[in-house]
mmCIF file of C-alpha atoms in Angstrom:
data_model
loop_
_atom_site.group_PDB
_atom_site.id
_atom_site.type_symbol
_atom_site.label_atom_id
_atom_site.label_comp_id
_atom_site.label_asym_id
_atom_site.label_seq_id
_atom_site.Cartn_x
_atom_site.Cartn_y
_atom_site.Cartn_z
ATOM 1 C CA MET A 121 159.324 104.893 60.077
ATOM 2 C CA ASN A 122 160.450 101.397 61.030
ATOM 3 C CA LYS A 123 159.766 100.066 64.499
ATOM 4 C CA VAL A 124 161.399 96.639 64.154
ATOM 5 C CA THR A 125 164.242 96.361 66.647
ATOM 6 C CA GLN A 126 164.376 92.632 67.436
ATOM 7 C CA ASP A 127 164.708 89.307 65.621
ATOM 8 C CA GLN A 128 163.186 86.654 67.836
ATOM 9 C CA ILE A 129 160.307 85.071 65.903
ATOM 10 C CA LYS A 130 160.565 81.454 64.805
ATOM 11 C CA VAL A 131 159.145 80.863 61.319
ATOM 12 C CA GLN A 132 157.590 77.604 60.119
ATOM 13 C CA LYS A 133 156.719 77.954 56.446
ATOM 14 C CA ILE A 134 153.836 76.162 54.776
ATOM 15 C CA GLY A 135 154.731 73.359 52.399
ATOM 16 C CA THR A 136 152.373 74.350 49.574
ATOM 17 C CA SER A 137 150.460 77.619 49.417
ATOM 18 C CA LYS A 138 146.665 77.438 49.227
ATOM 19 C CA ILE A 139 146.435 80.772 47.396
ATOM 20 C CA ASP A 140 145.336 79.077 44.153
ATOM 21 C CA GLN A 141 142.240 77.760 45.928
ATOM 22 C CA VAL A 142 140.919 81.278 46.541
ATOM 23 C CA ASP A 143 138.837 83.245 44.023
ATOM 24 C CA PHE A 144 140.008 86.809 44.615
ATOM 25 C CA ASN A 145 137.147 88.148 42.491
ATOM 26 C CA LYS A 146 134.483 86.679 44.804
ATOM 27 C CA LEU A 147 135.770 87.229 48.333
ATOM 28 C CA LEU A 148 133.470 87.164 51.340
ATOM 29 C CA PHE A 149 134.853 89.380 54.075
ATOM 30 C CA GLY A 150 136.751 87.397 56.696
ATOM 31 C CA LYS A 151 136.076 83.963 55.185
ATOM 32 C CA ASP A 152 139.421 83.065 53.577
ATOM 33 C CA PHE A 153 142.764 83.300 55.364
ATOM 34 C CA SER A 154 146.329 83.531 54.126
ATOM 35 C CA ASP A 155 148.902 80.762 54.478
ATOM 36 C CA HIS A 156 150.457 81.816 57.788
ATOM 37 C CA MET A 157 149.510 83.156 61.213
ATOM 38 C CA PHE A 158 151.416 84.517 64.200
ATOM 39 C CA GLU A 159 151.050 83.360 67.782
ATOM 40 C CA CYS A 160 152.770 84.113 71.073
ATOM 41 C CA ASP A 161 151.948 82.878 74.572
ATOM 42 C CA TYR A 162 151.949 84.667 77.907
ATOM 43 C CA ILE A 163 153.099 82.116 80.501
ATOM 44 C CA ASP A 164 154.871 82.543 83.846
ATOM 45 C CA GLY A 165 154.520 86.319 83.703
ATOM 46 C CA LYS A 166 156.081 86.961 80.275
ATOM 47 C CA TRP A 167 155.381 86.743 76.549
ATOM 48 C CA GLN A 168 157.349 83.865 75.018
ATOM 49 C CA ASN A 169 157.779 81.508 72.060
ATOM 50 C CA PRO A 170 156.699 83.932 69.280
ATOM 51 C CA THR A 171 156.069 81.833 66.196
ATOM 52 C CA ILE A 172 154.787 82.190 62.651
ATOM 53 C CA ARG A 173 153.315 78.917 61.401
ATOM 54 C CA PRO A 174 150.849 77.684 58.792
ATOM 55 C CA PHE A 175 147.274 78.801 59.423
ATOM 56 C CA GLY A 176 145.395 76.093 61.250
ATOM 57 C CA PRO A 177 143.361 75.032 64.267
ATOM 58 C CA LEU A 178 144.279 75.603 67.900
ATOM 59 C CA THR A 179 143.981 73.226 70.807
ATOM 60 C CA LEU A 180 142.422 74.888 73.855
ATOM 61 C CA SER A 181 140.947 73.526 77.048
ATOM 62 C CA PRO A 182 137.151 73.826 77.199
ATOM 63 C CA ALA A 183 137.822 75.478 80.558
ATOM 64 C CA ALA A 184 139.915 78.279 78.961
ATOM 65 C CA LYS A 185 138.772 81.494 80.597
ATOM 66 C CA VAL A 186 138.095 83.226 77.289
ATOM 67 C CA PHE A 187 135.055 80.937 76.860
ATOM 68 C CA HIS A 188 133.646 81.696 80.301
ATOM 69 C CA TYR A 189 134.522 85.312 81.066
ATOM 70 C CA GLY A 190 135.123 86.869 77.644
ATOM 71 C CA GLN A 191 138.680 88.065 78.234
ATOM 72 C CA ALA A 192 139.498 88.886 74.618
ATOM 73 C CA VAL A 193 140.373 92.029 72.667
ATOM 74 C CA PHE A 194 141.228 92.588 69.013
ATOM 75 C CA GLU A 195 142.213 95.080 66.332
ATOM 76 C CA GLY A 196 141.398 95.570 62.663
ATOM 77 C CA MET A 197 144.086 96.683 60.208
ATOM 78 C CA LYS A 198 144.720 96.486 56.467
ATOM 79 C CA ALA A 199 147.750 96.038 54.223
ATOM 80 C CA TYR A 200 147.594 97.664 50.766
ATOM 81 C CA LYS A 201 149.641 97.113 47.597
ATOM 82 C CA ASP A 202 150.329 99.917 45.136
ATOM 83 C CA ASP A 203 150.698 99.514 41.372
ATOM 84 C CA ASN A 204 154.461 98.992 41.735
ATOM 85 C CA GLY A 205 154.073 96.101 44.178
ATOM 86 C CA LYS A 206 155.017 98.046 47.312
ATOM 87 C CA VAL A 207 153.066 97.135 50.460
ATOM 88 C CA PHE A 208 151.873 99.593 53.094
ATOM 89 C CA LEU A 209 150.000 99.681 56.385
ATOM 90 C CA PHE A 210 147.934 102.670 57.498
ATOM 91 C CA ARG A 211 148.796 104.156 60.903
ATOM 92 C CA PRO A 212 149.743 100.807 62.515
ATOM 93 C CA ASP A 213 151.189 102.603 65.533
ATOM 94 C CA GLU A 214 147.646 103.638 66.450
ATOM 95 C CA ASN A 215 146.446 100.029 66.313
ATOM 96 C CA GLN A 216 149.372 98.899 68.456
ATOM 97 C CA LYS A 217 148.627 101.512 71.097
ATOM 98 C CA ARG A 218 144.908 100.773 71.071
ATOM 99 C CA ILE A 219 145.122 97.002 71.447
ATOM 100 C CA ASN A 220 147.241 97.545 74.551
ATOM 101 C CA LYS A 221 144.792 100.135 75.850
ATOM 102 C CA SER A 222 141.994 97.618 75.306
ATOM 103 C CA ALA A 223 144.067 94.909 76.983
ATOM 104 C CA VAL A 224 144.623 97.004 80.100
ATOM 105 C CA ARG A 225 140.869 97.612 80.400
ATOM 106 C CA MET A 226 140.256 93.855 80.233
ATOM 107 C CA ALA A 227 143.042 93.003 82.736
ATOM 108 C CA ILE A 228 145.201 91.469 79.971
ATOM 109 C CA PRO A 229 148.999 91.999 79.858
ATOM 110 C CA GLU A 230 150.192 94.491 77.233
ATOM 111 C CA PHE A 231 152.013 93.114 74.191
ATOM 112 C CA PRO A 232 155.515 94.509 73.403
ATOM 113 C CA GLU A 233 155.582 97.120 70.646
ATOM 114 C CA ALA A 234 158.795 95.842 69.009
ATOM 115 C CA LEU A 235 157.470 92.275 68.852
ATOM 116 C CA PHE A 236 154.147 93.488 67.444
ATOM 117 C CA PHE A 237 155.908 95.240 64.549
ATOM 118 C CA GLU A 238 158.358 92.401 63.945
ATOM 119 C CA ALA A 239 155.397 90.039 63.680
ATOM 120 C CA LEU A 240 153.638 92.332 61.201
ATOM 121 C CA HIS A 241 156.744 92.648 59.018
ATOM 122 C CA LYS A 242 157.570 88.950 58.885
ATOM 123 C CA LEU A 243 154.007 87.743 58.507
ATOM 124 C CA ILE A 244 153.069 90.185 55.751
ATOM 125 C CA ASP A 245 156.348 89.590 53.937
ATOM 126 C CA LEU A 246 155.680 85.838 53.887
ATOM 127 C CA ASP A 247 152.158 86.277 52.484
ATOM 128 C CA ARG A 248 152.517 89.431 50.393
ATOM 129 C CA ASP A 249 151.236 87.573 47.298
ATOM 130 C CA TRP A 250 147.858 87.489 49.061
ATOM 131 C CA ILE A 251 147.685 91.297 48.759
ATOM 132 C CA LYS A 252 146.259 92.249 45.395
ATOM 133 C CA PRO A 253 146.692 95.741 43.899
ATOM 134 C CA GLY A 254 143.705 97.749 42.794
ATOM 135 C CA ASN A 255 141.183 99.999 44.445
ATOM 136 C CA GLY A 256 139.307 98.252 47.272
ATOM 137 C CA ASN A 257 141.645 95.261 47.445
ATOM 138 C CA SER A 258 143.567 94.712 50.671
ATOM 139 C CA LEU A 259 144.737 92.150 53.181
ATOM 140 C CA TYR A 260 142.740 92.491 56.382
ATOM 141 C CA LEU A 261 144.792 91.894 59.534
ATOM 142 C CA ARG A 262 143.225 90.708 62.769
ATOM 143 C CA PRO A 263 145.540 90.932 65.802
ATOM 144 C CA PHE A 264 143.828 89.594 68.919
ATOM 145 C CA VAL A 265 144.578 88.260 72.373
ATOM 146 C CA MET A 266 142.563 85.827 74.476
ATOM 147 C CA ALA A 267 142.698 84.214 77.911
ATOM 148 C CA THR A 268 143.851 80.590 77.678
ATOM 149 C CA GLN A 269 144.295 79.492 81.314
ATOM 150 C CA ALA A 270 142.085 76.514 82.155
ATOM 151 C CA GLY A 271 139.755 77.181 85.069
ATOM 152 C CA VAL A 272 136.302 78.538 85.726
ATOM 153 C CA SER A 273 137.048 80.678 88.761
ATOM 154 C CA ALA A 274 135.825 84.225 88.183
ATOM 155 C CA SER A 275 139.238 85.909 88.042
ATOM 156 C CA PRO A 276 141.645 87.167 85.363
ATOM 157 C CA SER A 277 143.581 84.524 83.504
ATOM 158 C CA ASP A 278 147.279 83.936 84.192
ATOM 159 C CA GLU A 279 147.868 82.764 80.610
ATOM 160 C CA TYR A 280 147.088 84.356 77.247
ATOM 161 C CA LYS A 281 147.641 83.852 73.532
ATOM 162 C CA PHE A 282 148.336 86.756 71.162
ATOM 163 C CA MET A 283 147.699 86.055 67.483
ATOM 164 C CA ILE A 284 147.580 87.760 64.089
ATOM 165 C CA LEU A 285 145.443 86.346 61.276
ATOM 166 C CA MET A 286 145.272 87.737 57.737
ATOM 167 C CA SER A 287 142.379 87.599 55.289
ATOM 168 C CA PRO A 288 142.227 88.924 51.693
ATOM 169 C CA ALA A 289 139.452 91.483 51.344
ATOM 170 C CA GLN A 290 137.529 93.612 48.903
ATOM 171 C CA ALA A 291 135.072 96.415 49.634
ATOM 172 C CA TYR A 292 133.201 95.749 52.914
ATOM 173 C CA TYR A 293 129.977 97.486 51.877
ATOM 174 C CA THR A 294 129.094 97.774 48.204
ATOM 175 C CA GLY A 295 126.451 100.467 48.522
ATOM 176 C CA ASP A 296 124.929 103.063 50.803
ATOM 177 C CA VAL A 297 123.670 101.897 54.177
ATOM 178 C CA ARG A 298 120.268 102.368 55.788
ATOM 179 C CA VAL A 299 120.437 102.729 59.578
ATOM 180 C CA VAL A 300 117.991 102.943 62.467
ATOM 181 C CA ILE A 301 118.563 105.047 65.580
ATOM 182 C CA ALA A 302 118.468 102.928 68.734
ATOM 183 C CA GLU A 303 115.675 103.760 71.171
ATOM 184 C CA HIS A 304 116.133 100.912 73.653
ATOM 185 C CA TYR A 305 119.403 99.013 73.160
ATOM 186 C CA SER A 306 122.844 100.512 73.794
ATOM 187 C CA ARG A 307 126.306 99.560 72.669
ATOM 188 C CA SER A 308 127.981 100.527 75.960
ATOM 189 C CA SER A 309 127.509 102.488 79.154
ATOM 190 C CA ASN A 310 129.367 104.948 81.350
ATOM 191 C CA GLY A 311 132.240 103.217 83.083
ATOM 192 C CA GLY A 312 131.963 100.215 80.754
ATOM 193 C CA VAL A 313 134.245 98.848 78.064
ATOM 194 C CA GLY A 314 132.921 100.740 75.027
ATOM 195 C CA ALA A 315 136.292 102.407 74.432
ATOM 196 C CA ALA A 316 137.991 98.992 74.260
ATOM 197 C CA LYS A 317 137.806 96.668 71.264
ATOM 198 C CA ALA A 318 136.562 93.921 73.542
ATOM 199 C CA ALA A 319 135.055 90.900 71.796
ATOM 200 C CA GLY A 320 131.877 91.035 73.884
ATOM 201 C CA ASN A 321 131.064 94.543 72.672
ATOM 202 C CA TYR A 322 130.413 93.163 69.222
ATOM 203 C CA GLY A 323 128.609 89.995 70.267
ATOM 204 C CA ALA A 324 126.136 92.120 72.210
ATOM 205 C CA GLN A 325 125.341 94.144 69.064
ATOM 206 C CA PHE A 326 124.181 91.214 66.974
ATOM 207 C CA TYR A 327 120.671 90.824 68.406
ATOM 208 C CA PRO A 328 119.528 94.470 68.062
ATOM 209 C CA THR A 329 121.182 94.604 64.634
ATOM 210 C CA ASN A 330 119.158 91.548 63.594
ATOM 211 C CA LEU A 331 116.002 93.341 64.736
ATOM 212 C CA ALA A 332 116.999 96.338 62.598
ATOM 213 C CA ARG A 333 117.558 94.122 59.566
ATOM 214 C CA GLU A 334 114.084 92.688 59.936
ATOM 215 C CA LYS A 335 112.833 96.244 59.395
ATOM 216 C CA GLY A 336 114.982 96.829 56.301
ATOM 217 C CA PHE A 337 117.997 98.521 57.890
ATOM 218 C CA GLN A 338 121.584 97.271 57.738
ATOM 219 C CA GLN A 339 122.977 98.895 60.869
ATOM 220 C CA VAL A 340 122.070 100.648 64.117
ATOM 221 C CA ILE A 341 123.187 104.097 65.231
ATOM 222 C CA TRP A 342 123.725 103.566 68.921
ATOM 223 C CA THR A 343 122.561 106.086 71.489
ATOM 224 C CA ASP A 344 123.613 106.757 75.069
ATOM 225 C CA SER A 345 122.458 104.232 77.647
ATOM 226 C CA ASP A 346 121.068 106.830 80.079
ATOM 227 C CA GLU A 347 118.396 108.643 78.059
ATOM 228 C CA HIS A 348 118.945 107.605 74.409
ATOM 229 C CA LYS A 349 119.204 111.307 73.577
ATOM 230 C CA TYR A 350 122.731 111.361 72.132
ATOM 231 C CA LEU A 351 124.087 109.669 69.001
ATOM 232 C CA GLU A 352 127.326 107.761 69.479
ATOM 233 C CA GLU A 353 128.425 105.110 66.946
ATOM 234 C CA ALA A 354 126.979 103.514 63.810
ATOM 235 C CA GLY A 355 127.162 99.736 63.805
ATOM 236 C CA THR A 356 130.850 98.910 64.120
ATOM 237 C CA MET A 357 131.955 102.380 62.962
ATOM 238 C CA ASN A 358 132.286 105.897 64.267
ATOM 239 C CA VAL A 359 129.666 108.179 62.739
ATOM 240 C CA PHE A 360 129.768 111.689 61.243
ATOM 241 C CA PHE A 361 126.942 114.107 60.464
ATOM 242 C CA ARG A 362 127.057 117.015 58.011
ATOM 243 C CA ILE A 363 124.647 119.872 58.716
ATOM 244 C CA ASN A 364 124.968 122.455 55.946
ATOM 245 C CA ASP A 365 128.762 122.624 55.555
ATOM 246 C CA THR A 366 129.673 121.708 59.134
ATOM 247 C CA LEU A 367 130.889 118.229 60.037
ATOM 248 C CA ILE A 368 129.889 116.935 63.481
ATOM 249 C CA THR A 369 130.944 113.837 65.396
ATOM 250 C CA ALA A 370 130.668 112.688 68.989
ATOM 251 C CA PRO A 371 133.709 112.965 71.275
ATOM 252 C CA ILE A 372 135.454 109.801 72.387
ATOM 253 C CA SER A 373 134.698 108.640 75.898
ATOM 254 C CA ASP A 374 134.610 105.402 77.868
ATOM 255 C CA ARG A 375 131.579 104.540 75.694
ATOM 256 C CA ILE A 376 132.986 105.388 72.264
ATOM 257 C CA LEU A 377 135.922 103.801 70.453
ATOM 258 C CA ASP A 378 138.831 106.044 69.479
ATOM 259 C CA GLY A 379 138.703 105.045 65.816
ATOM 260 C CA VAL A 380 141.801 105.376 63.622
ATOM 261 C CA THR A 381 139.698 106.287 60.576
ATOM 262 C CA ARG A 382 137.693 108.718 62.727
ATOM 263 C CA LYS A 383 140.753 110.693 63.809
ATOM 264 C CA SER A 384 142.067 110.597 60.224
ATOM 265 C CA VAL A 385 138.826 112.119 58.887
ATOM 266 C CA ILE A 386 139.026 114.853 61.518
ATOM 267 C CA ALA A 387 142.628 115.625 60.507
ATOM 268 C CA LEU A 388 141.686 115.740 56.813
ATOM 269 C CA ALA A 389 138.745 118.058 57.517
ATOM 270 C CA GLU A 390 140.932 120.407 59.516
ATOM 271 C CA LYS A 391 143.542 120.458 56.732
ATOM 272 C CA GLU A 392 140.860 121.246 54.130
ATOM 273 C CA GLY A 393 139.386 124.020 56.264
ATOM 274 C CA ILE A 394 136.075 122.214 56.624
ATOM 275 C CA PRO A 395 134.250 123.355 59.787
ATOM 276 C CA ILE A 396 134.175 120.470 62.249
ATOM 277 C CA GLU A 397 132.643 120.158 65.689
ATOM 278 C CA VAL A 398 133.548 117.342 68.080
ATOM 279 C CA ARG A 399 130.727 117.442 70.616
ATOM 280 C CA PRO A 400 127.693 115.531 71.897
ATOM 281 C CA VAL A 401 125.175 115.101 69.087
ATOM 282 C CA LEU A 402 121.473 115.132 69.972
ATOM 283 C CA VAL A 403 119.053 112.811 68.199
ATOM 284 C CA SER A 404 116.578 115.677 68.127
ATOM 285 C CA GLU A 405 118.907 118.021 66.248
ATOM 286 C CA ILE A 406 119.625 115.433 63.550
ATOM 287 C CA VAL A 407 115.919 114.686 63.122
ATOM 288 C CA ALA A 408 115.185 118.427 62.933
ATOM 289 C CA ALA A 409 117.966 118.922 60.368
ATOM 290 C CA ALA A 410 116.574 116.068 58.272
ATOM 291 C CA LYS A 411 113.138 117.667 58.353
ATOM 292 C CA ASN A 412 114.300 121.173 57.406
ATOM 293 C CA GLY A 413 116.752 120.010 54.724
ATOM 294 C CA THR A 414 120.002 121.091 56.395
ATOM 295 C CA LEU A 415 121.174 117.512 57.031
ATOM 296 C CA LYS A 416 123.312 116.828 53.974
ATOM 297 C CA GLU A 417 125.165 113.635 54.924
ATOM 298 C CA ILE A 418 125.635 110.895 57.493
ATOM 299 C CA PHE A 419 128.521 108.478 57.090
ATOM 300 C CA GLY A 420 130.341 105.836 59.086
ATOM 301 C CA ALA A 421 134.118 105.653 59.344
ATOM 302 C CA GLY A 422 136.079 102.501 60.151
ATOM 303 C CA THR A 423 138.911 100.252 59.002
ATOM 304 C CA ALA A 424 136.787 97.617 57.265
ATOM 305 C CA ALA A 425 134.547 99.964 55.264
ATOM 306 C CA VAL A 426 136.782 103.096 55.295
ATOM 307 C CA ILE A 427 133.851 105.475 54.654
ATOM 308 C CA SER A 428 130.286 104.174 54.429
ATOM 309 C CA PRO A 429 127.605 106.695 53.349
ATOM 310 C CA VAL A 430 124.155 106.468 54.920
ATOM 311 C CA SER A 431 121.274 106.820 52.471
ATOM 312 C CA ALA A 432 118.461 106.899 55.050
ATOM 313 C CA PHE A 433 117.824 106.603 58.760
ATOM 314 C CA GLY A 434 114.849 105.508 60.768
ATOM 315 C CA TYR A 435 113.696 106.900 64.086
ATOM 316 C CA LYS A 436 110.532 105.913 65.901
ATOM 317 C CA GLU A 437 108.063 105.256 63.098
ATOM 318 C CA ASP A 438 109.582 107.622 60.538
ATOM 319 C CA VAL A 439 112.226 107.108 57.852
ATOM 320 C CA TYR A 440 114.284 110.048 56.593
ATOM 321 C CA GLU A 441 115.862 109.779 53.148
ATOM 322 C CA LEU A 442 119.119 111.672 52.651
ATOM 323 C CA PRO A 443 120.438 113.456 49.550
ATOM 324 C CA SER A 444 122.892 111.696 47.240
ATOM 325 C CA THR A 445 126.439 111.829 48.606
ATOM 326 C CA ASP A 446 128.107 112.019 45.182
ATOM 327 C CA GLY A 447 130.687 114.781 45.450
ATOM 328 C CA GLY A 448 130.015 115.210 49.170
ATOM 329 C CA TYR A 449 132.289 115.003 52.170
ATOM 330 C CA SER A 450 132.106 111.214 52.364
ATOM 331 C CA THR A 451 133.275 110.924 48.753
ATOM 332 C CA LYS A 452 136.056 113.438 49.348
ATOM 333 C CA PHE A 453 137.336 111.784 52.526
ATOM 334 C CA LYS A 454 137.184 108.250 51.153
ATOM 335 C CA LYS A 455 139.214 109.235 48.100
ATOM 336 C CA ALA A 456 141.758 111.128 50.185
ATOM 337 C CA LEU A 457 142.216 108.226 52.599
ATOM 338 C CA MET A 458 142.463 105.585 49.884
ATOM 339 C CA ASP A 459 144.912 107.674 47.854
ATOM 340 C CA ILE A 460 147.206 107.702 50.892
ATOM 341 C CA GLN A 461 146.660 104.015 51.638
ATOM 342 C CA TYR A 462 147.400 102.930 48.053
ATOM 343 C CA ASN A 463 150.365 105.294 47.664
ATOM 344 C CA ARG A 464 148.638 107.404 45.019
ATOM 345 C CA SER A 465 149.181 110.749 46.729
ATOM 346 C CA GLU A 466 151.643 112.548 48.948
ATOM 347 C CA ASP A 467 151.327 111.539 52.599
ATOM 348 C CA THR A 468 151.801 114.831 54.409
ATOM 349 C CA PHE A 469 150.639 113.281 57.699
ATOM 350 C CA GLY A 470 153.162 110.434 57.795
ATOM 351 C CA TRP A 471 150.394 107.816 58.061
ATOM 352 C CA ARG A 472 151.721 105.375 55.441
ATOM 353 C CA TYR A 473 154.008 102.631 56.791
ATOM 354 C CA GLU A 474 155.919 100.533 54.242
ATOM 355 C CA ILE A 475 156.509 96.833 54.793
#
C-alpha cells in the first residue's frame, strides 16, 4: 500500500541535527521533537505552499481565531522501527480519514489525502534516525490543523495551517491505571463534538481529571451527560470491559471517538473467536460484576498507550480492586498489536504501512 501520488513539498533541511541532545533512555512523552516539521497553509480557498522545515516557533497574530474560538483538530499516530531498520506506520489511512472527519465537524477544510501521505513519507524519511528499535520505542506523530485568520468575529476562519510534528516516545503508561467513574462531569454530549478529535475536548477534561488525581486515581471513565448511567471512554482512550469471557465496549456515537486501536482490538477479538458485544454499558452492571467476581478486566485502548490495564476503579465512595491482568485479554491484545506494529508477526489485516 502506497498512497503517495504527488511531489510538491518543498524541503528545507536543518543544518545540524539536535538528536545528540536527547537522552532516548529518559524520554518524557511529547517533550522532545525531531529536527523537522511539516506545514501547509489554507489561503484564498486552497491548500498551498506545503513545506518541511526545521522544527521551530511560529508567528501568529494574537487575533488568530484558534485562540478565541478553538477551531483546531488533531490526530495521534506512531512510526515504529523493526530490528532490521525498516519503518512502519499503523493504519495511517484511518488517521487520515478521521482528521478530515473531525475537520468537517469543526467547519475546517479537509486536507488532501495524497498530500497528507507525501508529507508523512518525506518527513519520516528525513528524521528516521529519531525512531529507535525495541519494544515500546516509537516516533509519535501529531498532525493538526488550526484557524489562523486574524479577527475576533464569531465565525469560521478563512485561513488555516496544517502541521505535522514528531516526538520520540517510549511507553506512555508504565503500570496499571486506577480510574474513577464520573458522576457529574462529562466528556461530551449528544449532538456535540465528542466524535471529533477537537482540541477543546481534551482541555475540558483536565479539571475533572485533576480532581480524580487528588483522590489517588490517574484517569476518569466518562459517563453519558444525560443521566451518568452509561460508561463511554476512559481518559483519552476507548474502554473495554471483560465480564467472564465476554468483551464489552460502548458503540461509537457523536459522543465517542472512533478509535483506531479500538477497532483493531475488536477485529483481533473476532479473529480469535472471543465473544464481543458492542453495546451501551451500564455503570450498574459493571459495579455488580465487580461485586460478584465476574468482572475480570477493564482496559483502555489508544494510540499513545496501546493497551492500558485498569487495576481498580472508584465509584461513589467505594473502590473496586480488579484481578491481575497477566495472561488476560489486555496482555493478549497488546502483544498482538505490537507484534504487527514492530513487524514481528504476519499482518493478515493489512494494517502495517511501510515508509
